[in-house]
Amino acid sequence: MSVTASTGGSRTPGADTFREDFGASVVVALVALPLCVGVAVASGVPAELGILTGVVGGLVTGWFRGSSLQVSGPAAGLTVLVYEAVRTYGLPALGVLVLAAGLVQLGMGVLRLGRWFRAISVAVVQGMLAGIGLVLIAGQLYALAGVEAPVRTLEKLAGAVELGGRADWTAVALGAGTVAVLVVWRRMPDRLRIVPGALVGVSAATAAAVLLRLPAERVRVTGVLSAVTPPDWEDFGVLASVGAAGTVVALALIASAETLFSAAAVDRMHDGDRTDYDRELVAQGVGNTLCGLLGALPMTAVIVRSAANVEAGARTRASRILHGGWLLVFAVAVPGLLQSVPLAALAGVLLHAGWKLLPVRAVAALWRSHRGEAVVLLATASAIVATNLFEGVLAGLGLAVAKAAWETSHVHIEPVWEGEELRVRILGNASFLRLPKLLDELDSLPRGGAVHLDLSGLRHLDHACLTALDGWERARAPVPGREGVT
């Protein structure tokens, strides 16, 4: 999303900024409402839990000064992980997992680890988003078609070609119509785009379903306050599982990375104060801890809502606080209106969101300029699709580290004859990664006479290389009285 709005940034809320913040809060709430419900449904949990997380993201996290204009709530990027967690450990355990992840985030913020997230390979992050987008699209195709989806992503992709013969075409029409509205709405004049496209698309699909009395499956909402289910003491036993502990770490790291990368993007949209990464981690940790205590979905900063906040003219953090209040009012006062929304319309919104997560242009640009980075991106996305989000990201990080180690381990030789002795100077970084190539180059040198290896030009020499080079020199041209390489 390209945004050129310029605001006063992180001014203190007050009467002189209330008008702008009030208007922006309404816009952000209208953007957030269908996304909160859609993310919850896609995560396999009641719709109320998504709204509850949005309320906490506004009324609680909104007060913190880490990043004044970015907005938090349930995000499509965590949908896959939450769905897997609920399917594996059950809905009652979700609050425990989110609570623990919030405490991990809080600890990272207190220990001032926020800045280290800037060291994560951009290719891994883009690959993570691409993988999430592919998984999201694969799942929402079935939701849009009104067909029960297989469990594994690869099975979903394989079965997608057969959806046409099983689809509920009423649901398909509503979902496809929502996607069409979202695509067309981006090309509308600015004065019309003040109203969020997601709201227009979902409203149009809902109106069509109600007026035409279409037999489409609808959202089930019973009330946000009744959805509050604090975890019981016995639910904390799930943390003894290694898999659950991995889920907690994955939730904390992915939510933190998405939040801080979103903050970096939002900082480029306005001319106010920059984000305090450590303070923002504390804010997210407090928010997720509270979400866990309420049994709600995990939260992260969401670039779609944050960009809408800036575009709508927000001046201070009051806009995001007020947006949480609007979400609470909508959910408590008009739950019946939400129950008129077809699930296929929300699937259309999430399909569109998943498509926007695919970095098609970034892959093409990387392939032309940094092919290795493009490989890391594609490998991370593929690993997420083939396994799960946590294992896929770990695979991507491992590949990025291996790529960096390989690229920094350049080594070459400079052979020079000094009388009867062949002096071979080795330059660069000699590690086990380049040892086969190095030994091949040494073996190709002309035979005959004494050989002396000069290692003074090496910036790094690991033990494997030192041992191999010493053995090569002794075997190739042993010189009486000399001991090893120098």
C-alpha angles and dihedrals in degrees: 000000000000116000127175100173116134121203139170090263122211102004119157112268112255147135093285092061100033096097094055093042093047093052093045092050092058091050093048092048091052090050092046100047099071091038093052091051094042095050091049093050092047089049091057096246133111115285091239091068091061092052090046090055090049090052092051090046089058107033097038112021090036091070095063121096099220096105112358101200105034117100127218132209142114110328135206088229092071096042095096095049093046092048091052092046094050092046092050104038104019133247095281089061093054093081091053093050093048092045091052092047090051091053090050090052091047090052092049090052094048090049089050095240095140095097091058091068087073087069093064112111111260088217090059092050092048089047090051091052091046091051091048090049092052093047090046093050092047092053098041093051087069093045090051091050092048092239128131109253127227117249102244123061095229089054090050092052092046092050095045092087090062096049093095093070094048103036127120097232093201089060091043091054093050093047095044090047090054091051090048091053091050092051095045094043092063088064095051123108116279093249090061095043089065082088107070116250093225090057092048093048096047092043092051092049091046092050091049092049093049099041094044092040091231116187095236125146111253138207115272114222123168100170136298096240093053089052093065105111113167112205118259122234092254090056090068089070088081089075089071088072116094090217092053091048088052089051090053092051091046092050092049096046098042094044090048094047093048091048095050095043088049089050090054090052093047091050088062091055099062139031098231130103118319123245120276098220097198093048090048090053089053090051092051090046092053091047095050092045089056092044088054092051089052093046092242135139121282117262137218135168109280119213094205093058093038092053090047089052092054094042091051090058103256113176105183142012089272089087094061092044090053091047089061089053092051091052090053092049092049093049097044099038103038110024089139090063090055090052089063092064113106115231089226090063091055089047087055091053091050093045088056091046091050092051091052089054091063107096096211095155092044091054092050092048093047092048089057097044110019109019093175091058090050089053091052090050094049093043092052092050092046092049091052091051092046097044123004139292098271097047092042093054091047089052090050093049091048092050091048091052092047091049091050091048091049094048093049095048098077113152134170139170134234112199117199128175113227103186107297094346126086108218112200116194115199118204134188131023115333111201134151088262091069098032097102091051092046094051091048090055092048092049090053092060117109114269128233132073132034121318126210122188115211111201097173091106095060118107091192133018121177125204095255092057094044092053093045094047093048090051092046093052094048092048095044104048115349112201118204113245095017122112115203130304127327 
